[in-house]
Each structure stands twice: as C-alpha cells, then as structure tokens.
Amino acid sequence: LRWKRLESRFHTHQQCVNDLVDILKRNNLQFSCVNRVELDRQHLADVDLVIAVGGDGTCLSAAHFLDHGTIPLLGINSDPMSEEHKIVKKKKTDERTSHGALCACTAANMKGKLPRILHGGGILSTRSRIQCIVKSTFSETRLVPALNDLLIANPSPAAVSRFRMGLLKEVKEPTPSLGSMTDPSYLPKSQYGTVTRFGGKLYDVDNSLNVWSSGLWVSTGTGSSAAMAAAGGMPMDVTSDNLQYLIREHMIENAVNKDEMKDQNNALLKKGEKLHLRWNSQKGRIFIDGSHLYHNLELGDEILIDADAPPLALFTRDD
C-alpha cells in the first residue's frame, strides 16, 4: 500500500469538505456533517438536500437512505481525475480515482456551481431504481432500492449459482368454496407447481427457465455503463424506466434448446414487468450497488425484481 498516495488523497478529500463547509456558511444555510459510515435515517429529519462528498460509491451509499425519493441528492467528486491525467496515453494514471458519473460537480468547480444549485438552479433529474423483494419461509423482505445494479450469485465466485427464472403474471384470486380452505386443490396450479404470492397478490410464473451459471446482473439505465457494460450488457439511456438483466457465464452446452436459451441471457425488463427467481442453491447473496451492502439467500427463497422503487431525485452535471 502506498501510504503517501493514501495520505495525499485524505488531505485532498478533507480540503474539499472544508471548502464545502465554507460555501454553505457563506450562503447562510443550516447543515450538519455526517461521516458516511455513521449516516442514519435520524439524520434525514427536516432535511431538504443531501450532499455526498467523495465519489460514485459515496453517492450510491447515500442514495440507499433516500428510499422514499422525496429528498434530492447532490454528489461532489472530492478527488477527480485531472485533465492532464485524462490525456496521458500510457497507463500511469491512478485507476482507483472515482469517475464521478453520479456527481454534479467536483472539488475544482463547486465554488462556481454549488451556489447556483443551492438557490434553485442546476439540473435535477429523476433516475429509476430497482425494487427487490425476497420471500423466505416465514418472512418477506423489501431491500433498499438499488440505483446502479444488483448482483445475485453464490457467495463463492467458484461455485455454481442455480436458480429458476421467469416473469410474474398476476392472476385472479380464486373464490373459496365451503371446506376448500383445508383442501390443497383450492390453490391454483402452474406448470411448475403452486403459484406464488408477493405482498398478498397472487402470481403465476411465465417463460420459466432453469439456470446454472455464475449469477445474474440486474441494472438500471444509470448502472448500465458500469458493471453491466463490463459484463457485456447493452447500453441504455440513463433516464430509461426499464431495467436490464444478464446471466453470467450461462451453462447451456448440453441444452436441447440452446439458441432459445441464449436469447434469454441478456434482455430488457420493461416498466411494469416483474422478474421472478427461485433460488436453488444452498447459499446465495444479493449484492446491492457493490460489495458493501448485501442480503443472504437460502435454498428455496423467492425473489421479485421490478422498477417500481421510488425514483431518486439526482442533481446531474450541466456540461
């Protein structure tokens, strides 16, 4: 570890925070400074704006607490790559510097841009997010909305991720007859067994596919240029309401319908559509916007994924 570089980065970030505090004071605004790891929902009471100072990771972390979508988020890249580094052809740049794709301004230009935003200017966009609900044996858990992506996979990268995937189609609730509540035949059946419920609603699973792979990526338009792009996904407009999924390293060599399965490897999940997974491995994990936040899965857990999470109000760059 290069301690000098780490120390330099710390001082650069601290200087950006100090400059931001000066700007807020000059504009006579009430504010409080909270460390990223200490941020809690209690800090959001009576707040009109959240400013995340750091990089894209800090913005993603802050966005998880803004799950109602009522408080806008402004990102400031505290240690951006300089213009001089951008034009260097040889690989001498520090690739751990944040791209700042979610940041509206940087430490270098915030003195000019930030006051305009604080007084009603700036470009406030709406970004779709991923809603994910996990149904276990005795509980149903709604995860925090994901702004970039979800990775659903075995905790071990060397292990196979087994799941059944399909689209949910809401079905009409059957009318119970006398004595039918104790009769198993009362519940409607689908091709793969009894239909499922989420939030009390009844769904059938359509176009079901049994998958052996390295996991599944699901991204928004915002996250389509990140890990999804590196995995071979399709480019999307950042303002798109659709989601995209991609099966990682799908094992289809011995499948009879190989071409049909290839067509289902990577596709868009349109607004209103609901993706369903039934986890068939002993262990699993849902990673939310990176590796820091995750939810563990057990054999038999069911997962619902759609774009119905409250969208995030995000200030974006005007250049």
PDB file of C-alpha atoms in Angstrom:
ATOM      1  CA  LEU A   1       0.000   0.000   0.000  1.00  0.00           C
ATOM      2  CA  ARG A   2       1.357   3.392  -0.996  1.00  0.00           C
ATOM      3  CA  TRP A   3       0.908   5.408   2.174  1.00  0.00           C
ATOM      4  CA  LYS A   4       1.969   8.715   0.632  1.00  0.00           C
ATOM      5  CA  ARG A   5      -0.711   8.444  -2.017  1.00  0.00           C
ATOM      6  CA  LEU A   6      -3.291   7.455   0.597  1.00  0.00           C
ATOM      7  CA  GLU A   7      -2.279  10.409   2.770  1.00  0.00           C
ATOM      8  CA  SER A   8      -2.478  12.756  -0.209  1.00  0.00           C
ATOM      9  CA  ARG A   9      -5.968  11.531  -1.011  1.00  0.00           C
ATOM     10  CA  PHE A  10      -7.116  12.008   2.560  1.00  0.00           C
ATOM     11  CA  HIS A  11      -5.899  15.629   2.608  1.00  0.00           C
ATOM     12  CA  THR A  12      -7.494  16.277  -0.811  1.00  0.00           C
ATOM     13  CA  HIS A  13     -10.846  14.959   0.406  1.00  0.00           C
ATOM     14  CA  GLN A  14     -10.614  16.856   3.702  1.00  0.00           C
ATOM     15  CA  GLN A  15      -9.873  20.081   1.834  1.00  0.00           C
ATOM     16  CA  CYS A  16     -12.963  19.546  -0.334  1.00  0.00           C
ATOM     17  CA  VAL A  17     -15.124  19.070   2.787  1.00  0.00           C
ATOM     18  CA  ASN A  18     -13.684  22.239   4.355  1.00  0.00           C
ATOM     19  CA  ASP A  19     -14.333  24.210   1.148  1.00  0.00           C
ATOM     20  CA  LEU A  20     -17.914  22.921   1.058  1.00  0.00           C
ATOM     21  CA  VAL A  21     -18.494  23.966   4.669  1.00  0.00           C
ATOM     22  CA  ASP A  22     -17.242  27.478   3.825  1.00  0.00           C
ATOM     23  CA  ILE A  23     -19.631  27.723   0.862  1.00  0.00           C
ATOM     24  CA  LEU A  24     -22.618  26.613   2.964  1.00  0.00           C
ATOM     25  CA  LYS A  25     -21.751  29.098   5.694  1.00  0.00           C
ATOM     26  CA  ARG A  26     -21.413  31.962   3.215  1.00  0.00           C
ATOM     27  CA  ASN A  27     -24.888  31.146   1.901  1.00  0.00           C
ATOM     28  CA  ASN A  28     -26.361  31.186   5.438  1.00  0.00           C
ATOM     29  CA  LEU A  29     -27.586  27.596   5.296  1.00  0.00           C
ATOM     30  CA  GLN A  30     -28.215  25.278   8.231  1.00  0.00           C
ATOM     31  CA  PHE A  31     -26.425  21.962   7.817  1.00  0.00           C
ATOM     32  CA  SER A  32     -24.709  19.111   9.616  1.00  0.00           C
ATOM     33  CA  CYS A  33     -21.725  16.981   8.568  1.00  0.00           C
ATOM     34  CA  VAL A  34     -22.043  13.198   8.973  1.00  0.00           C
ATOM     35  CA  ASN A  35     -19.430  10.555   8.217  1.00  0.00           C
ATOM     36  CA  ARG A  36     -20.509   8.085   5.543  1.00  0.00           C
ATOM     37  CA  VAL A  37     -20.376   5.087   7.902  1.00  0.00           C
ATOM     38  CA  GLU A  38     -22.369   6.934  10.579  1.00  0.00           C
ATOM     39  CA  LEU A  39     -25.230   8.086   8.334  1.00  0.00           C
ATOM     40  CA  ASP A  40     -28.616   7.008   9.664  1.00  0.00           C
ATOM     41  CA  ARG A  41     -32.248   7.828   8.918  1.00  0.00           C
ATOM     42  CA  GLN A  42     -32.402  10.046  12.002  1.00  0.00           C
ATOM     43  CA  HIS A  43     -30.065  12.457  10.198  1.00  0.00           C
ATOM     44  CA  LEU A  44     -32.644  12.968   7.416  1.00  0.00           C
ATOM     45  CA  ALA A  45     -35.355  14.571   9.572  1.00  0.00           C
ATOM     46  CA  ASP A  46     -36.304  18.025   8.217  1.00  0.00           C
ATOM     47  CA  VAL A  47     -33.606  17.805   5.522  1.00  0.00           C
ATOM     48  CA  ASP A  48     -34.142  19.451   2.106  1.00  0.00           C
ATOM     49  CA  LEU A  49     -30.964  18.228   0.402  1.00  0.00           C
ATOM     50  CA  VAL A  50     -28.299  15.566   0.927  1.00  0.00           C
ATOM     51  CA  ILE A  51     -24.782  16.350  -0.354  1.00  0.00           C
ATOM     52  CA  ALA A  52     -22.471  13.350  -0.766  1.00  0.00           C
ATOM     53  CA  VAL A  53     -18.772  14.264  -0.858  1.00  0.00           C
ATOM     54  CA  GLY A  54     -16.462  11.574  -2.202  1.00  0.00           C
ATOM     55  CA  GLY A  55     -17.232   9.731  -5.423  1.00  0.00           C
ATOM     56  CA  ASP A  56     -19.794   7.451  -7.018  1.00  0.00           C
ATOM     57  CA  GLY A  57     -19.574   4.951  -4.141  1.00  0.00           C
ATOM     58  CA  THR A  58     -20.451   7.634  -1.608  1.00  0.00           C
ATOM     59  CA  CYS A  59     -23.415   8.730  -3.751  1.00  0.00           C
ATOM     60  CA  LEU A  60     -24.679   5.153  -4.003  1.00  0.00           C
ATOM     61  CA  SER A  61     -24.342   4.657  -0.251  1.00  0.00           C
ATOM     62  CA  ALA A  62     -26.249   7.877   0.499  1.00  0.00           C
ATOM     63  CA  ALA A  63     -28.974   7.010  -2.028  1.00  0.00           C
ATOM     64  CA  HIS A  64     -29.855   3.852  -0.080  1.00  0.00           C
ATOM     65  CA  PHE A  65     -31.172   6.026   2.771  1.00  0.00           C
ATOM     66  CA  LEU A  66     -33.278   8.113   0.360  1.00  0.00           C
ATOM     67  CA  ASP A  67     -35.619   5.217  -0.329  1.00  0.00           C
ATOM     68  CA  HIS A  68     -38.766   7.370  -0.458  1.00  0.00           C
ATOM     69  CA  GLY A  69     -37.351   9.551  -3.237  1.00  0.00           C
ATOM     70  CA  THR A  70     -38.513  12.794  -1.601  1.00  0.00           C
ATOM     71  CA  ILE A  71     -35.068  14.245  -0.776  1.00  0.00           C
ATOM     72  CA  PRO A  72     -32.765  15.147  -3.692  1.00  0.00           C
ATOM     73  CA  LEU A  73     -29.132  14.036  -3.767  1.00  0.00           C
ATOM     74  CA  LEU A  74     -26.152  16.134  -4.879  1.00  0.00           C
ATOM     75  CA  GLY A  75     -22.806  14.417  -5.392  1.00  0.00           C
ATOM     76  CA  ILE A  76     -19.428  16.178  -5.256  1.00  0.00           C
ATOM     77  CA  ASN A  77     -16.364  14.361  -6.574  1.00  0.00           C
ATOM     78  CA  SER A  78     -13.735  15.291  -3.990  1.00  0.00           C
ATOM     79  CA  ASP A  79     -10.750  13.819  -5.869  1.00  0.00           C
ATOM     80  CA  PRO A  80     -11.464  13.948  -9.624  1.00  0.00           C
ATOM     81  CA  MET A  81      -9.041  12.910 -12.320  1.00  0.00           C
ATOM     82  CA  SER A  82      -7.290  15.985 -13.684  1.00  0.00           C
ATOM     83  CA  GLU A  83      -7.482  16.978 -17.353  1.00  0.00           C
ATOM     84  CA  GLU A  84      -3.736  16.337 -17.590  1.00  0.00           C
ATOM     85  CA  HIS A  85      -4.206  12.724 -16.481  1.00  0.00           C
ATOM     86  CA  LYS A  86      -7.038  12.185 -18.961  1.00  0.00           C
ATOM     87  CA  ILE A  87      -4.797  12.815 -21.956  1.00  0.00           C
ATOM     88  CA  VAL A  88      -1.874  10.668 -20.773  1.00  0.00           C
ATOM     89  CA  LYS A  89      -1.647   7.720 -23.154  1.00  0.00           C
ATOM     90  CA  LYS A  90       0.489   5.456 -21.020  1.00  0.00           C
ATOM     91  CA  LYS A  91      -1.135   3.651 -18.106  1.00  0.00           C
ATOM     92  CA  LYS A  92       0.279   5.882 -15.389  1.00  0.00           C
ATOM     93  CA  THR A  93      -2.979   7.206 -14.010  1.00  0.00           C
ATOM     94  CA  ASP A  94      -4.430   6.057 -10.708  1.00  0.00           C
ATOM     95  CA  GLU A  95      -7.420   3.963 -11.800  1.00  0.00           C
ATOM     96  CA  ARG A  96      -8.862   3.983  -8.289  1.00  0.00           C
ATOM     97  CA  THR A  97      -9.882   7.628  -8.745  1.00  0.00           C
ATOM     98  CA  SER A  98     -13.678   7.860  -9.000  1.00  0.00           C
ATOM     99  CA  HIS A  99     -15.194   8.659 -12.385  1.00  0.00           C
ATOM    100  CA  GLY A 100     -17.802  10.824 -10.681  1.00  0.00           C
ATOM    101  CA  ALA A 101     -20.570   9.769 -13.060  1.00  0.00           C
ATOM    102  CA  LEU A 102     -23.190  10.435 -10.359  1.00  0.00           C
ATOM    103  CA  CYS A 103     -21.642  13.729  -9.224  1.00  0.00           C
ATOM    104  CA  ALA A 104     -22.964  17.120 -10.317  1.00  0.00           C
ATOM    105  CA  CYS A 105     -19.709  18.937  -9.622  1.00  0.00           C
ATOM    106  CA  THR A 106     -16.153  18.431  -8.434  1.00  0.00           C
ATOM    107  CA  ALA A 107     -13.825  19.933  -5.868  1.00  0.00           C
ATOM    108  CA  ALA A 108     -12.363  22.046  -8.685  1.00  0.00           C
ATOM    109  CA  ASN A 109     -15.600  23.692  -9.880  1.00  0.00           C
ATOM    110  CA  MET A 110     -18.024  23.530  -6.937  1.00  0.00           C
ATOM    111  CA  LYS A 111     -17.319  27.124  -5.829  1.00  0.00           C
ATOM    112  CA  GLY A 112     -18.957  28.329  -9.032  1.00  0.00           C
ATOM    113  CA  LYS A 113     -21.647  25.663  -9.487  1.00  0.00           C
ATOM    114  CA  LEU A 114     -22.805  24.888  -5.962  1.00  0.00           C
ATOM    115  CA  PRO A 115     -24.258  28.342  -5.077  1.00  0.00           C
ATOM    116  CA  ARG A 116     -26.429  28.222  -8.218  1.00  0.00           C
ATOM    117  CA  ILE A 117     -27.807  24.820  -7.217  1.00  0.00           C
ATOM    118  CA  LEU A 118     -28.418  25.930  -3.625  1.00  0.00           C
ATOM    119  CA  HIS A 119     -30.504  28.861  -4.865  1.00  0.00           C
ATOM    120  CA  GLY A 120     -32.777  26.924  -7.205  1.00  0.00           C
ATOM    121  CA  GLY A 121     -30.555  26.307 -10.239  1.00  0.00           C
ATOM    122  CA  GLY A 122     -28.921  23.183 -11.554  1.00  0.00           C
ATOM    123  CA  ILE A 123     -30.315  20.179 -13.411  1.00  0.00           C
ATOM    124  CA  LEU A 124     -32.431  17.896 -11.253  1.00  0.00           C
ATOM    125  CA  SER A 125     -33.065  14.558 -12.970  1.00  0.00           C
ATOM    126  CA  THR A 126     -35.126  11.542 -11.997  1.00  0.00           C
ATOM    127  CA  ARG A 127     -33.393   8.162 -12.015  1.00  0.00           C
ATOM    128  CA  SER A 128     -35.181   4.812 -11.900  1.00  0.00           C
ATOM    129  CA  ARG A 129     -34.172   2.328  -9.222  1.00  0.00           C
ATOM    130  CA  ILE A 130     -34.525  -1.410  -8.710  1.00  0.00           C
ATOM    131  CA  GLN A 131     -37.064  -2.779  -6.267  1.00  0.00           C
ATOM    132  CA  CYS A 132     -36.163  -6.198  -4.881  1.00  0.00           C
ATOM    133  CA  ILE A 133     -38.334  -8.263  -2.533  1.00  0.00           C
ATOM    134  CA  VAL A 134     -37.098 -11.527  -1.020  1.00  0.00           C
ATOM    135  CA  LYS A 135     -39.641 -14.058   0.235  1.00  0.00           C
ATOM    136  CA  SER A 136     -38.297 -16.644   2.669  1.00  0.00           C
ATOM    137  CA  THR A 137     -40.139 -19.344   4.596  1.00  0.00           C
ATOM    138  CA  PHE A 138     -41.516 -17.041   7.302  1.00  0.00           C
ATOM    139  CA  SER A 139     -40.801 -13.510   6.065  1.00  0.00           C
ATOM    140  CA  GLU A 140     -40.923 -11.138   3.118  1.00  0.00           C
ATOM    141  CA  THR A 141     -38.112  -8.552   2.987  1.00  0.00           C
ATOM    142  CA  ARG A 142     -38.088  -5.436   0.818  1.00  0.00           C
ATOM    143  CA  LEU A 143     -34.468  -4.433   0.180  1.00  0.00           C
ATOM    144  CA  VAL A 144     -33.299  -0.840  -0.165  1.00  0.00           C
ATOM    145  CA  PRO A 145     -33.711   0.424  -3.753  1.00  0.00           C
ATOM    146  CA  ALA A 146     -30.635  -0.007  -5.954  1.00  0.00           C
ATOM    147  CA  LEU A 147     -29.579   2.925  -8.123  1.00  0.00           C
ATOM    148  CA  ASN A 148     -26.938   1.073 -10.190  1.00  0.00           C
ATOM    149  CA  ASP A 149     -27.330  -2.679 -10.065  1.00  0.00           C
ATOM    150  CA  LEU A 150     -27.887  -5.944  -8.244  1.00  0.00           C
ATOM    151  CA  LEU A 151     -25.667  -8.996  -8.436  1.00  0.00           C
ATOM    152  CA  ILE A 152     -27.372 -12.225  -7.378  1.00  0.00           C
ATOM    153  CA  ALA A 153     -24.873 -15.031  -7.007  1.00  0.00           C
ATOM    154  CA  ASN A 154     -23.311 -17.696  -4.819  1.00  0.00           C
ATOM    155  CA  PRO A 155     -21.070 -16.122  -2.137  1.00  0.00           C
ATOM    156  CA  SER A 156     -18.183 -18.138  -3.603  1.00  0.00           C
ATOM    157  CA  PRO A 157     -17.166 -16.992  -7.117  1.00  0.00           C
ATOM    158  CA  ALA A 158     -16.054 -20.559  -7.895  1.00  0.00           C
ATOM    159  CA  ALA A 159     -19.458 -22.096  -7.095  1.00  0.00           C
ATOM    160  CA  VAL A 160     -22.394 -22.546  -9.467  1.00  0.00           C
ATOM    161  CA  SER A 161     -25.421 -20.309  -8.936  1.00  0.00           C
ATOM    162  CA  ARG A 162     -28.593 -22.330  -9.531  1.00  0.00           C
ATOM    163  CA  PHE A 163     -31.987 -20.668  -9.874  1.00  0.00           C
ATOM    164  CA  ARG A 164     -35.221 -20.783 -11.830  1.00  0.00           C
ATOM    165  CA  MET A 165     -36.046 -17.515 -13.576  1.00  0.00           C
ATOM    166  CA  GLY A 166     -39.246 -16.246 -15.177  1.00  0.00           C
ATOM    167  CA  LEU A 167     -41.696 -13.358 -15.435  1.00  0.00           C
ATOM    168  CA  LEU A 168     -44.540 -12.923 -12.954  1.00  0.00           C
ATOM    169  CA  LYS A 169     -48.075 -12.605 -14.238  1.00  0.00           C
ATOM    170  CA  GLU A 170     -50.768 -11.573 -11.797  1.00  0.00           C
ATOM    171  CA  VAL A 171     -53.694 -13.997 -11.677  1.00  0.00           C
ATOM    172  CA  LYS A 172     -57.195 -13.640 -10.355  1.00  0.00           C
ATOM    173  CA  GLU A 173     -57.774 -14.707  -6.780  1.00  0.00           C
ATOM    174  CA  PRO A 174     -59.932 -17.862  -6.759  1.00  0.00           C
ATOM    175  CA  THR A 175     -63.221 -17.741  -4.887  1.00  0.00           C
ATOM    176  CA  PRO A 176     -63.121 -20.222  -1.995  1.00  0.00           C
ATOM    177  CA  SER A 177     -65.950 -22.681  -1.616  1.00  0.00           C
ATOM    178  CA  LEU A 178     -67.227 -24.313   1.564  1.00  0.00           C
ATOM    179  CA  GLY A 179     -64.477 -26.500   3.025  1.00  0.00           C
ATOM    180  CA  SER A 180     -61.952 -25.556   0.306  1.00  0.00           C
ATOM    181  CA  MET A 181     -59.613 -23.758   2.724  1.00  0.00           C
ATOM    182  CA  THR A 182     -58.475 -27.128   4.090  1.00  0.00           C
ATOM    183  CA  ASP A 183     -58.229 -28.708   0.623  1.00  0.00           C
ATOM    184  CA  PRO A 184     -54.805 -28.292  -1.111  1.00  0.00           C
ATOM    185  CA  SER A 185     -56.526 -28.286  -4.509  1.00  0.00           C
ATOM    186  CA  TYR A 186     -58.049 -24.924  -3.562  1.00  0.00           C
ATOM    187  CA  LEU A 187     -54.828 -23.165  -4.603  1.00  0.00           C
ATOM    188  CA  PRO A 188     -54.430 -22.725  -8.374  1.00  0.00           C
ATOM    189  CA  LYS A 189     -51.606 -24.619 -10.057  1.00  0.00           C
ATOM    190  CA  SER A 190     -48.995 -23.559 -12.607  1.00  0.00           C
ATOM    191  CA  GLN A 191     -46.662 -25.528 -14.861  1.00  0.00           C
ATOM    192  CA  TYR A 192     -44.053 -25.673 -12.086  1.00  0.00           C
ATOM    193  CA  GLY A 193     -46.291 -26.120  -9.080  1.00  0.00           C
ATOM    194  CA  THR A 194     -48.411 -23.879  -6.874  1.00  0.00           C
ATOM    195  CA  VAL A 195     -48.462 -20.204  -7.879  1.00  0.00           C
ATOM    196  CA  THR A 196     -46.686 -17.740  -5.629  1.00  0.00           C
ATOM    197  CA  ARG A 197     -47.620 -14.630  -3.659  1.00  0.00           C
ATOM    198  CA  PHE A 198     -45.858 -11.323  -3.049  1.00  0.00           C
ATOM    199  CA  GLY A 199     -47.441  -8.639  -0.913  1.00  0.00           C
ATOM    200  CA  GLY A 200     -50.608 -10.718  -0.713  1.00  0.00           C
ATOM    201  CA  LYS A 201     -51.040 -10.730  -4.524  1.00  0.00           C
ATOM    202  CA  LEU A 202     -51.255 -13.957  -6.478  1.00  0.00           C
ATOM    203  CA  TYR A 203     -48.825 -14.525  -9.381  1.00  0.00           C
ATOM    204  CA  ASP A 204     -48.081 -17.231 -11.906  1.00  0.00           C
ATOM    205  CA  VAL A 205     -44.551 -17.656 -13.331  1.00  0.00           C
ATOM    206  CA  ASP A 206     -44.338 -17.295 -17.116  1.00  0.00           C
ATOM    207  CA  ASN A 207     -41.485 -18.239 -19.514  1.00  0.00           C
ATOM    208  CA  SER A 208     -39.676 -20.095 -16.752  1.00  0.00           C
ATOM    209  CA  LEU A 209     -36.044 -21.060 -17.310  1.00  0.00           C
ATOM    210  CA  ASN A 210     -33.796 -23.269 -15.171  1.00  0.00           C
ATOM    211  CA  VAL A 211     -30.359 -21.621 -14.891  1.00  0.00           C
ATOM    212  CA  TRP A 212     -26.924 -22.924 -13.913  1.00  0.00           C
ATOM    213  CA  SER A 213     -24.495 -20.016 -14.098  1.00  0.00           C
ATOM    214  CA  SER A 214     -22.183 -17.644 -12.229  1.00  0.00           C
ATOM    215  CA  GLY A 215     -25.114 -15.482 -11.189  1.00  0.00           C
ATOM    216  CA  LEU A 216     -27.316 -12.719 -12.517  1.00  0.00           C
ATOM    217  CA  TRP A 217     -26.728  -8.998 -13.057  1.00  0.00           C
ATOM    218  CA  VAL A 218     -29.704  -6.615 -12.978  1.00  0.00           C
ATOM    219  CA  SER A 219     -29.104  -2.931 -13.728  1.00  0.00           C
ATOM    220  CA  THR A 220     -30.906   0.351 -14.260  1.00  0.00           C
ATOM    221  CA  GLY A 221     -30.173   2.747 -17.102  1.00  0.00           C
ATOM    222  CA  THR A 222     -27.893   4.586 -14.682  1.00  0.00           C
ATOM    223  CA  GLY A 223     -25.920   1.418 -13.914  1.00  0.00           C
ATOM    224  CA  SER A 224     -25.833   0.080 -17.486  1.00  0.00           C
ATOM    225  CA  SER A 225     -22.467   1.776 -18.127  1.00  0.00           C
ATOM    226  CA  ALA A 226     -20.858   0.252 -15.021  1.00  0.00           C
ATOM    227  CA  ALA A 227     -20.529  -3.478 -14.219  1.00  0.00           C
ATOM    228  CA  MET A 228     -23.294  -4.379 -16.673  1.00  0.00           C
ATOM    229  CA  ALA A 229     -21.291  -2.883 -19.560  1.00  0.00           C
ATOM    230  CA  ALA A 230     -18.126  -4.692 -18.439  1.00  0.00           C
ATOM    231  CA  ALA A 231     -20.076  -7.974 -18.398  1.00  0.00           C
ATOM    232  CA  GLY A 232     -21.218  -7.444 -21.997  1.00  0.00           C
ATOM    233  CA  GLY A 233     -24.622  -5.850 -21.430  1.00  0.00           C
ATOM    234  CA  MET A 234     -26.480  -3.433 -23.678  1.00  0.00           C
ATOM    235  CA  PRO A 235     -26.069   0.360 -23.458  1.00  0.00           C
ATOM    236  CA  MET A 236     -29.104   2.178 -22.076  1.00  0.00           C
ATOM    237  CA  ASP A 237     -30.198   5.769 -21.662  1.00  0.00           C
ATOM    238  CA  VAL A 238     -29.617   6.864 -18.062  1.00  0.00           C
ATOM    239  CA  THR A 239     -33.186   8.200 -17.880  1.00  0.00           C
ATOM    240  CA  SER A 240     -34.756   4.914 -19.055  1.00  0.00           C
ATOM    241  CA  ASP A 241     -37.562   3.435 -16.947  1.00  0.00           C
ATOM    242  CA  ASN A 242     -36.565  -0.078 -17.999  1.00  0.00           C
ATOM    243  CA  LEU A 243     -34.194  -2.497 -16.284  1.00  0.00           C
ATOM    244  CA  GLN A 244     -31.741  -4.908 -17.852  1.00  0.00           C
ATOM    245  CA  TYR A 245     -30.687  -8.381 -16.765  1.00  0.00           C
ATOM    246  CA  LEU A 246     -27.726 -10.517 -17.840  1.00  0.00           C
ATOM    247  CA  ILE A 247     -26.950 -14.118 -16.900  1.00  0.00           C
ATOM    248  CA  ARG A 248     -23.248 -14.553 -16.134  1.00  0.00           C
ATOM    249  CA  GLU A 249     -21.482 -17.493 -17.792  1.00  0.00           C
ATOM    250  CA  HIS A 250     -24.669 -19.407 -18.500  1.00  0.00           C
ATOM    251  CA  MET A 251     -24.006 -23.181 -18.718  1.00  0.00           C
ATOM    252  CA  ILE A 252     -26.061 -24.202 -21.778  1.00  0.00           C
ATOM    253  CA  GLU A 253     -23.655 -26.534 -23.631  1.00  0.00           C
ATOM    254  CA  ASN A 254     -25.841 -29.631 -23.276  1.00  0.00           C
ATOM    255  CA  ALA A 255     -29.207 -27.910 -23.550  1.00  0.00           C
ATOM    256  CA  VAL A 256     -31.576 -29.049 -26.288  1.00  0.00           C
ATOM    257  CA  ASN A 257     -32.937 -25.520 -26.853  1.00  0.00           C
ATOM    258  CA  LYS A 258     -29.530 -23.810 -26.756  1.00  0.00           C
ATOM    259  CA  ASP A 259     -30.388 -20.967 -29.170  1.00  0.00           C
ATOM    260  CA  GLU A 260     -33.604 -20.151 -27.313  1.00  0.00           C
ATOM    261  CA  MET A 261     -31.729 -20.036 -24.008  1.00  0.00           C
ATOM    262  CA  LYS A 262     -29.070 -17.733 -25.487  1.00  0.00           C
ATOM    263  CA  ASP A 263     -31.813 -15.247 -26.407  1.00  0.00           C
ATOM    264  CA  GLN A 264     -32.802 -15.106 -22.732  1.00  0.00           C
ATOM    265  CA  ASN A 265     -29.265 -14.457 -21.472  1.00  0.00           C
ATOM    266  CA  ASN A 266     -29.497 -10.674 -21.786  1.00  0.00           C
ATOM    267  CA  ALA A 267     -32.724  -8.709 -22.151  1.00  0.00           C
ATOM    268  CA  LEU A 268     -34.618  -5.632 -21.035  1.00  0.00           C
ATOM    269  CA  LEU A 269     -37.170  -5.789 -18.253  1.00  0.00           C
ATOM    270  CA  LYS A 270     -39.753  -3.226 -19.270  1.00  0.00           C
ATOM    271  CA  LYS A 271     -41.550  -0.951 -16.853  1.00  0.00           C
ATOM    272  CA  GLY A 272     -44.365  -2.936 -15.263  1.00  0.00           C
ATOM    273  CA  GLU A 273     -42.756  -6.331 -15.828  1.00  0.00           C
ATOM    274  CA  LYS A 274     -41.685  -8.369 -12.809  1.00  0.00           C
ATOM    275  CA  LEU A 275     -38.748 -10.775 -12.837  1.00  0.00           C
ATOM    276  CA  HIS A 276     -39.012 -13.808 -10.549  1.00  0.00           C
ATOM    277  CA  LEU A 277     -36.220 -16.030  -9.249  1.00  0.00           C
ATOM    278  CA  ARG A 278     -36.470 -19.176  -7.168  1.00  0.00           C
ATOM    279  CA  TRP A 279     -33.052 -19.746  -5.566  1.00  0.00           C
ATOM    280  CA  ASN A 280     -31.986 -23.399  -5.936  1.00  0.00           C
ATOM    281  CA  SER A 281     -28.515 -23.327  -4.354  1.00  0.00           C
ATOM    282  CA  GLN A 282     -27.810 -23.937  -0.672  1.00  0.00           C
ATOM    283  CA  LYS A 283     -26.434 -20.421  -0.228  1.00  0.00           C
ATOM    284  CA  GLY A 284     -26.734 -17.187  -2.149  1.00  0.00           C
ATOM    285  CA  ARG A 285     -26.278 -13.473  -1.821  1.00  0.00           C
ATOM    286  CA  ILE A 286     -27.789 -10.313  -3.326  1.00  0.00           C
ATOM    287  CA  PHE A 287     -25.196  -7.551  -3.636  1.00  0.00           C
ATOM    288  CA  ILE A 288     -26.767  -4.080  -3.786  1.00  0.00           C
ATOM    289  CA  ASP A 289     -24.798  -1.404  -5.667  1.00  0.00           C
ATOM    290  CA  GLY A 290     -21.446  -3.053  -4.961  1.00  0.00           C
ATOM    291  CA  SER A 291     -19.978  -5.318  -2.317  1.00  0.00           C
ATOM    292  CA  HIS A 292     -20.654  -3.347   0.884  1.00  0.00           C
ATOM    293  CA  LEU A 293     -24.393  -3.982   1.170  1.00  0.00           C
ATOM    294  CA  TYR A 294     -25.861  -7.453   0.671  1.00  0.00           C
ATOM    295  CA  HIS A 295     -28.681  -9.797   1.662  1.00  0.00           C
ATOM    296  CA  ASN A 296     -28.118 -13.529   2.206  1.00  0.00           C
ATOM    297  CA  LEU A 297     -30.244 -16.154   0.455  1.00  0.00           C
ATOM    298  CA  GLU A 298     -31.158 -19.704   1.411  1.00  0.00           C
ATOM    299  CA  LEU A 299     -32.392 -22.638  -0.660  1.00  0.00           C
ATOM    300  CA  GLY A 300     -35.989 -22.051  -1.735  1.00  0.00           C
ATOM    301  CA  ASP A 301     -36.035 -18.257  -1.308  1.00  0.00           C
ATOM    302  CA  GLU A 302     -38.062 -16.400  -3.936  1.00  0.00           C
ATOM    303  CA  ILE A 303     -37.069 -13.026  -5.384  1.00  0.00           C
ATOM    304  CA  LEU A 304     -39.195 -10.398  -7.123  1.00  0.00           C
ATOM    305  CA  ILE A 305     -37.401  -7.696  -9.124  1.00  0.00           C
ATOM    306  CA  ASP A 306     -39.003  -4.730 -10.886  1.00  0.00           C
ATOM    307  CA  ALA A 307     -38.589  -0.986 -11.481  1.00  0.00           C
ATOM    308  CA  ASP A 308     -41.336   0.066  -9.043  1.00  0.00           C
ATOM    309  CA  ALA A 309     -38.967   1.501  -6.409  1.00  0.00           C
ATOM    310  CA  PRO A 310     -39.400   5.251  -5.786  1.00  0.00           C
ATOM    311  CA  PRO A 311     -37.124   7.072  -8.266  1.00  0.00           C
ATOM    312  CA  LEU A 312     -34.195   9.111  -6.998  1.00  0.00           C
ATOM    313  CA  ALA A 313     -34.036  12.885  -7.493  1.00  0.00           C
ATOM    314  CA  LEU A 314     -30.391  13.430  -8.509  1.00  0.00           C
ATOM    315  CA  PHE A 315     -28.584  16.621  -9.498  1.00  0.00           C
ATOM    316  CA  THR A 316     -26.519  15.991 -12.618  1.00  0.00           C
ATOM    317  CA  ARG A 317     -23.729  17.745 -14.482  1.00  0.00           C
ATOM    318  CA  ASP A 318     -24.661  20.591 -16.823  1.00  0.00           C
ATOM    319  CA  ASP A 319     -21.642  20.153 -19.143  1.00  0.00           C
TER     320      ASP A 319
END
